[in-house]
XYZ file of N, CA, C and O in Angstrom:
456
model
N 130.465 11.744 57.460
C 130.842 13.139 57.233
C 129.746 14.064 57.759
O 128.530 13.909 57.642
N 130.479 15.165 58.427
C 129.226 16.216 58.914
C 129.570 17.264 57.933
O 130.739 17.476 57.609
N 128.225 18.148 57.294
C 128.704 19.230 56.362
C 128.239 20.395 57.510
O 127.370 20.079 58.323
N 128.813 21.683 57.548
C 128.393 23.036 58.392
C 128.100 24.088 57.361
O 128.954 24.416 56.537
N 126.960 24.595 57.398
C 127.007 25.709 57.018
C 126.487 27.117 57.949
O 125.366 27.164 58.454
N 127.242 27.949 58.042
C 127.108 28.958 58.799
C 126.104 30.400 57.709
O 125.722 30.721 56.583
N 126.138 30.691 58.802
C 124.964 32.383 58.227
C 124.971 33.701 59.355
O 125.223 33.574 60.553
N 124.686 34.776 58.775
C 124.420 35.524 59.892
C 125.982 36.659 59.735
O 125.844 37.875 59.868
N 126.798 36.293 59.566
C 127.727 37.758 59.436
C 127.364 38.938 58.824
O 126.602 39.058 57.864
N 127.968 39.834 59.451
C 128.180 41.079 58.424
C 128.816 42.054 59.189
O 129.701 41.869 60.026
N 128.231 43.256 58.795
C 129.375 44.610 59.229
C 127.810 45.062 59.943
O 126.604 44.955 59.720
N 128.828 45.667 61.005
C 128.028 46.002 62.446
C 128.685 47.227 63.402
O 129.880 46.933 63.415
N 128.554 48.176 64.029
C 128.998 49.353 64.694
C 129.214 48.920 65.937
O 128.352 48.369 66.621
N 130.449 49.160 66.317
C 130.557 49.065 67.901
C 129.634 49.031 68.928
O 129.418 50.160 69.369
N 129.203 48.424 69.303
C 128.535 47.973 70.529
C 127.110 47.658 70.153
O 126.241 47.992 70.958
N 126.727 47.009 68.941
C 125.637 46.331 67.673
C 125.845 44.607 68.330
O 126.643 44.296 69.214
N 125.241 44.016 67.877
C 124.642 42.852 67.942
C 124.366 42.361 66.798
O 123.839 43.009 65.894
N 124.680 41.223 66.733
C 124.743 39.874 65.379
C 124.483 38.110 66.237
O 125.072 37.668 67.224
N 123.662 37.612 65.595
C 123.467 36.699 65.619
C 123.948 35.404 64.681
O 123.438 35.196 63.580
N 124.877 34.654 65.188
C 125.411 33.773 63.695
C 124.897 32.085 64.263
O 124.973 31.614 65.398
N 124.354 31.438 62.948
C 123.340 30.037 63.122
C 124.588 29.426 62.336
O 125.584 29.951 61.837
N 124.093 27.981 62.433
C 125.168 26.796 61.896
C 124.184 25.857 61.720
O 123.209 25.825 62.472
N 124.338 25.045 60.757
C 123.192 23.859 60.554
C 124.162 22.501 59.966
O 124.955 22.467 59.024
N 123.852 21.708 60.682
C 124.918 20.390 60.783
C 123.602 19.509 59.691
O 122.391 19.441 59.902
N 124.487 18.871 58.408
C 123.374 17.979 57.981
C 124.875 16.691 57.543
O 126.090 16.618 57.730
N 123.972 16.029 57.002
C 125.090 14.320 57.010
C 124.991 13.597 57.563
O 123.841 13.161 57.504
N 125.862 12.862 58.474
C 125.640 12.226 59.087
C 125.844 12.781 60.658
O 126.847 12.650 61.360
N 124.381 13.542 61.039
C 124.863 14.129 62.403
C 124.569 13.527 63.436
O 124.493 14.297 64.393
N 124.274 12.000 63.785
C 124.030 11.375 64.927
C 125.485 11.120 65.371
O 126.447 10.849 64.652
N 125.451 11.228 66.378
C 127.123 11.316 67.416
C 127.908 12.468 67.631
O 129.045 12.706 68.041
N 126.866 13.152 67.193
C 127.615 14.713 66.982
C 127.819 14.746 68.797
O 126.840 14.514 69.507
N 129.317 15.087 69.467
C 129.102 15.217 70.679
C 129.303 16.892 71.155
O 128.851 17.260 72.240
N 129.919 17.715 70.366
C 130.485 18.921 70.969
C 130.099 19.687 69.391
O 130.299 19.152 68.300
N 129.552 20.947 69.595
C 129.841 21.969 68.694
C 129.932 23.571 68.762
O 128.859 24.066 69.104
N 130.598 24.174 68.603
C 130.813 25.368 69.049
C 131.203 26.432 67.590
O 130.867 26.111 66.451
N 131.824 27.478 67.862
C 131.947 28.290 67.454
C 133.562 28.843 67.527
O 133.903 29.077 68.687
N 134.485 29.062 66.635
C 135.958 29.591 66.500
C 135.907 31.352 65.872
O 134.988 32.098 65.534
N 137.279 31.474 65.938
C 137.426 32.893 64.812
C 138.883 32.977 64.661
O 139.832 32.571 65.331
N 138.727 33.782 63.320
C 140.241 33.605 62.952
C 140.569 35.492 62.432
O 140.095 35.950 61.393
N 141.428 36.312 63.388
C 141.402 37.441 62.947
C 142.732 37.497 61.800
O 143.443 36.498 61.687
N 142.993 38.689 61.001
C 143.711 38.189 60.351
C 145.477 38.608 60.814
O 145.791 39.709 61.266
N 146.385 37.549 60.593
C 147.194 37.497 61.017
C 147.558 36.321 62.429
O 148.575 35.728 62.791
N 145.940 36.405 62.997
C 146.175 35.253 63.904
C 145.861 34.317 64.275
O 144.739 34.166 63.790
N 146.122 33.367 64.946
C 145.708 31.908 65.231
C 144.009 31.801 64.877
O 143.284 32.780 64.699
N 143.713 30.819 64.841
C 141.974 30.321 65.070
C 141.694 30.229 66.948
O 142.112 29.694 67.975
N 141.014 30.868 66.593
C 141.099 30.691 68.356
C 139.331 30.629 69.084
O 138.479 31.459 68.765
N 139.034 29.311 70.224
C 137.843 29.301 70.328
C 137.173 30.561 70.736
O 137.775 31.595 71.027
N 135.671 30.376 70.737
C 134.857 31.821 71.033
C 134.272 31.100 72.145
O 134.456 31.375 73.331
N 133.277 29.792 71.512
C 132.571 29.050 72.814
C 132.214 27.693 72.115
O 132.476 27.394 70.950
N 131.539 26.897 73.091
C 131.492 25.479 72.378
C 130.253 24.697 73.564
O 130.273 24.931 74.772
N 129.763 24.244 73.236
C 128.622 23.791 73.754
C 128.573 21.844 73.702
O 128.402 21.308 72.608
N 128.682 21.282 74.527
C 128.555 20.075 74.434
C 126.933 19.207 74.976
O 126.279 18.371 74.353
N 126.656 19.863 76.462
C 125.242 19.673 76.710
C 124.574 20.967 76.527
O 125.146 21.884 75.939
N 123.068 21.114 77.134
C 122.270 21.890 76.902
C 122.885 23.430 77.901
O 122.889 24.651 77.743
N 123.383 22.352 79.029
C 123.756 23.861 79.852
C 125.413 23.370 80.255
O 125.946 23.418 81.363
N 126.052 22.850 78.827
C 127.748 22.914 79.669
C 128.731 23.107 78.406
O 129.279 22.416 77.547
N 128.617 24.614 78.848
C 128.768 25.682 77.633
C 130.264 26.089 78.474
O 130.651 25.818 79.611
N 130.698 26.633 77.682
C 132.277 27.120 77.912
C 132.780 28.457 76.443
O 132.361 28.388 75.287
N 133.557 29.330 76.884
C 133.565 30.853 76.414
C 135.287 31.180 76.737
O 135.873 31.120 77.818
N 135.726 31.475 75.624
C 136.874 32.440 75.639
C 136.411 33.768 76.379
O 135.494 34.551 76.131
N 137.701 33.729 77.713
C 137.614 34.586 78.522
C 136.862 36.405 77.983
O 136.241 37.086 78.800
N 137.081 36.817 76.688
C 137.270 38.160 76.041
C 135.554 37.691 75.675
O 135.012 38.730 75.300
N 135.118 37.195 75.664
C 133.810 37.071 75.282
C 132.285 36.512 76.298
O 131.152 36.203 75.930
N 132.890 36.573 77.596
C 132.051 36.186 78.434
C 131.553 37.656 78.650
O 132.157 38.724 78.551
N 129.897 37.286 79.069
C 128.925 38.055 79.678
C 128.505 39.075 78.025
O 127.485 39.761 77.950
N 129.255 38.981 77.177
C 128.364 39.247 76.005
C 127.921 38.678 74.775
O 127.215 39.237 73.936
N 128.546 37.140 74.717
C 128.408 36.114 73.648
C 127.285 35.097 74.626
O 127.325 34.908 75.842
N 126.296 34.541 73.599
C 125.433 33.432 74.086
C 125.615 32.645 73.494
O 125.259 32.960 72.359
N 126.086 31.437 73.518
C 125.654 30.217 72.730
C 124.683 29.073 73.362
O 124.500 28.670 74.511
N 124.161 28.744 72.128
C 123.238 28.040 71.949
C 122.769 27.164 71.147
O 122.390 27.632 70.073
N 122.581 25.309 71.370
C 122.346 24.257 70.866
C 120.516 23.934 71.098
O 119.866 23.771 72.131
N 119.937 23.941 69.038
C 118.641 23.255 69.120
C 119.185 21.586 68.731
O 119.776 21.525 67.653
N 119.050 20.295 69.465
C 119.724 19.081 69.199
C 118.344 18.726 68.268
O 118.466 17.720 67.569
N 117.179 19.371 68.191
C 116.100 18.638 67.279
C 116.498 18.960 65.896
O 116.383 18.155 64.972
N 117.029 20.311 65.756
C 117.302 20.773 64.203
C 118.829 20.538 64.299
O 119.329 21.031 63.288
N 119.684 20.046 65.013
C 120.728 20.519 64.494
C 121.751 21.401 64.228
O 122.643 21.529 63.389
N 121.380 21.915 65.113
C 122.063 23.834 64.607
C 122.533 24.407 66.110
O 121.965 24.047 67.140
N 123.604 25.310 66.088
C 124.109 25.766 66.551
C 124.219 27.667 66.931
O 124.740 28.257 65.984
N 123.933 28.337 67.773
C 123.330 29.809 67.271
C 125.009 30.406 68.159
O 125.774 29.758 68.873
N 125.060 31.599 67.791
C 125.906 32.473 68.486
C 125.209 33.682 68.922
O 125.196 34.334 67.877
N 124.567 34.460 69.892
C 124.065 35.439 70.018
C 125.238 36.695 70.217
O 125.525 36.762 71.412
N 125.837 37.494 69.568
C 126.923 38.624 70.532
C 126.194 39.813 70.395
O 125.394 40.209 69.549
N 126.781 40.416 71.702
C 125.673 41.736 71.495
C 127.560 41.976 72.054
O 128.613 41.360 72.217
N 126.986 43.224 72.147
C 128.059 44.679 72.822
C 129.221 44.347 72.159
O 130.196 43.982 72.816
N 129.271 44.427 70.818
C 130.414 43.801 69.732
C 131.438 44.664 69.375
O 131.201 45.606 68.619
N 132.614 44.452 69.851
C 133.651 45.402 69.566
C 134.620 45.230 68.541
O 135.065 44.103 68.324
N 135.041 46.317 67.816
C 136.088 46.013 66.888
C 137.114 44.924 66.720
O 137.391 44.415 65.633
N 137.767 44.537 68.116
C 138.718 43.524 68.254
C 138.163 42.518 68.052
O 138.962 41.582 68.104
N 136.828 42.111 67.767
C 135.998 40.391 67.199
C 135.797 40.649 66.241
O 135.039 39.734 65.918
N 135.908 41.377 65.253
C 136.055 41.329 64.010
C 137.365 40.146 63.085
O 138.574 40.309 62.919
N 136.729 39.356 62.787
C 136.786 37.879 62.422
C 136.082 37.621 61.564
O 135.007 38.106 61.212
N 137.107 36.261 60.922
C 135.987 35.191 60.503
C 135.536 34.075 61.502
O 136.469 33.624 62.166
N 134.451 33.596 61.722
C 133.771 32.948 62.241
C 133.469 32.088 61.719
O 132.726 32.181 60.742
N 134.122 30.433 62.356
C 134.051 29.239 61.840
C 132.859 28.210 62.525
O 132.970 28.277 63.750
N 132.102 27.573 62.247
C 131.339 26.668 63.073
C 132.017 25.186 63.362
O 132.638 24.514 62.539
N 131.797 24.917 64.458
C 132.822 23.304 64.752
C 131.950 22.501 64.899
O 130.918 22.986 65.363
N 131.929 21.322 64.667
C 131.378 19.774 65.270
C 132.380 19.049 65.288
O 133.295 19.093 64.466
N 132.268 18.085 66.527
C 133.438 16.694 66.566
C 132.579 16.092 66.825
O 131.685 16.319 67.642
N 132.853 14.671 65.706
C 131.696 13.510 65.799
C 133.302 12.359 65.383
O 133.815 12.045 64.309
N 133.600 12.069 66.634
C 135.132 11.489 66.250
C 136.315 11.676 65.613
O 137.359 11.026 65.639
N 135.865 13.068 64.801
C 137.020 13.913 64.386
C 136.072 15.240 64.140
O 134.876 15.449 64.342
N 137.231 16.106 63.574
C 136.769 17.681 63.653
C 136.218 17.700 62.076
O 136.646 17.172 61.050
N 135.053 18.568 62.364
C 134.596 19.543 61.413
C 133.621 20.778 61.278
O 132.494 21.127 61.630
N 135.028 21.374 60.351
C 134.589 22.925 59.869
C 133.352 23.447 58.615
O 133.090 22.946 57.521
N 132.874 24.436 59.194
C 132.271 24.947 58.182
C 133.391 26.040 56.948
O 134.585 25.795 56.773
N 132.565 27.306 56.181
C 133.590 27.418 55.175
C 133.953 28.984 56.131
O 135.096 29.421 55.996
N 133.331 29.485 56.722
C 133.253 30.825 57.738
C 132.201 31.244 57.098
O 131.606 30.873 56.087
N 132.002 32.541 58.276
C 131.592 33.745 57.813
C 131.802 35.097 58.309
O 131.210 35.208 59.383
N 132.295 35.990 58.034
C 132.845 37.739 58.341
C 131.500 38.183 59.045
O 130.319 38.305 58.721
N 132.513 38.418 60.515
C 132.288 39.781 61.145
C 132.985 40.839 61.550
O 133.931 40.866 62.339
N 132.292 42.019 60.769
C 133.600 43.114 60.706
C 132.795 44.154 61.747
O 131.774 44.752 61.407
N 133.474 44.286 63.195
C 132.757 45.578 63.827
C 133.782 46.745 63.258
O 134.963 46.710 62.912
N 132.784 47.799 63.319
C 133.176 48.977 63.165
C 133.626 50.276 64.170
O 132.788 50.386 65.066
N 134.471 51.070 64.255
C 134.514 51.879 65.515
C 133.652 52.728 65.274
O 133.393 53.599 66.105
């Protein structure tokens, strides 16, 4: 079992910056892929980005050139950098690992503001 816990949401003004971390503890050897989801309300879960090696990173189209992600494999953890944050990513924000099957963290809210 991998447990996630995420950190780092909150309420933020249009075009603000948030940083959200994830920390994988359990059993995290085989961890192969972990990324980042969101779920606005009313709609699907849908990816943000997901990171499998150090540099083979992949991004929902609506979030390229202002979301960073980023894997430390010594700690474990997973970062989201977004800057230029607009109302429409206002979400909850789930953390992912697949280590032969999927797992979620519990979220955490980001609400931009206009």
């Amino acid at each position: 079992q991998v447990q996630l816990a995420e950190s780092g949401g909150g309420l933020v003004q249009s075009g603000g910056s948030l940083r959200l971390s994830c920390v994988a503890s359990g059993i995290r050897f085989g961890i192969t892929r972990m990324g980042w989801y969101r779920q606005a309300p009313g709609k699907e879960r849908e990816l943000v980005a997901t990171v499998s090696r150090p540099t083979d990173t992949n991004y929902a189209d609506s979030v390229k050139g202002r979301f960073t992600i980023s894997r430390d494999y010594a700690k474990d953890t997973v970062s989201l950098q977004m800057n230029s944050l607009e109302p429409e990513d206002t979400a909850v924000y789930y953390c992912h690992a697949r280590r032969n099957a999927d797992f979620w963290g519990q979220g955490t809210q980001v609400t931009v503001s206009s």
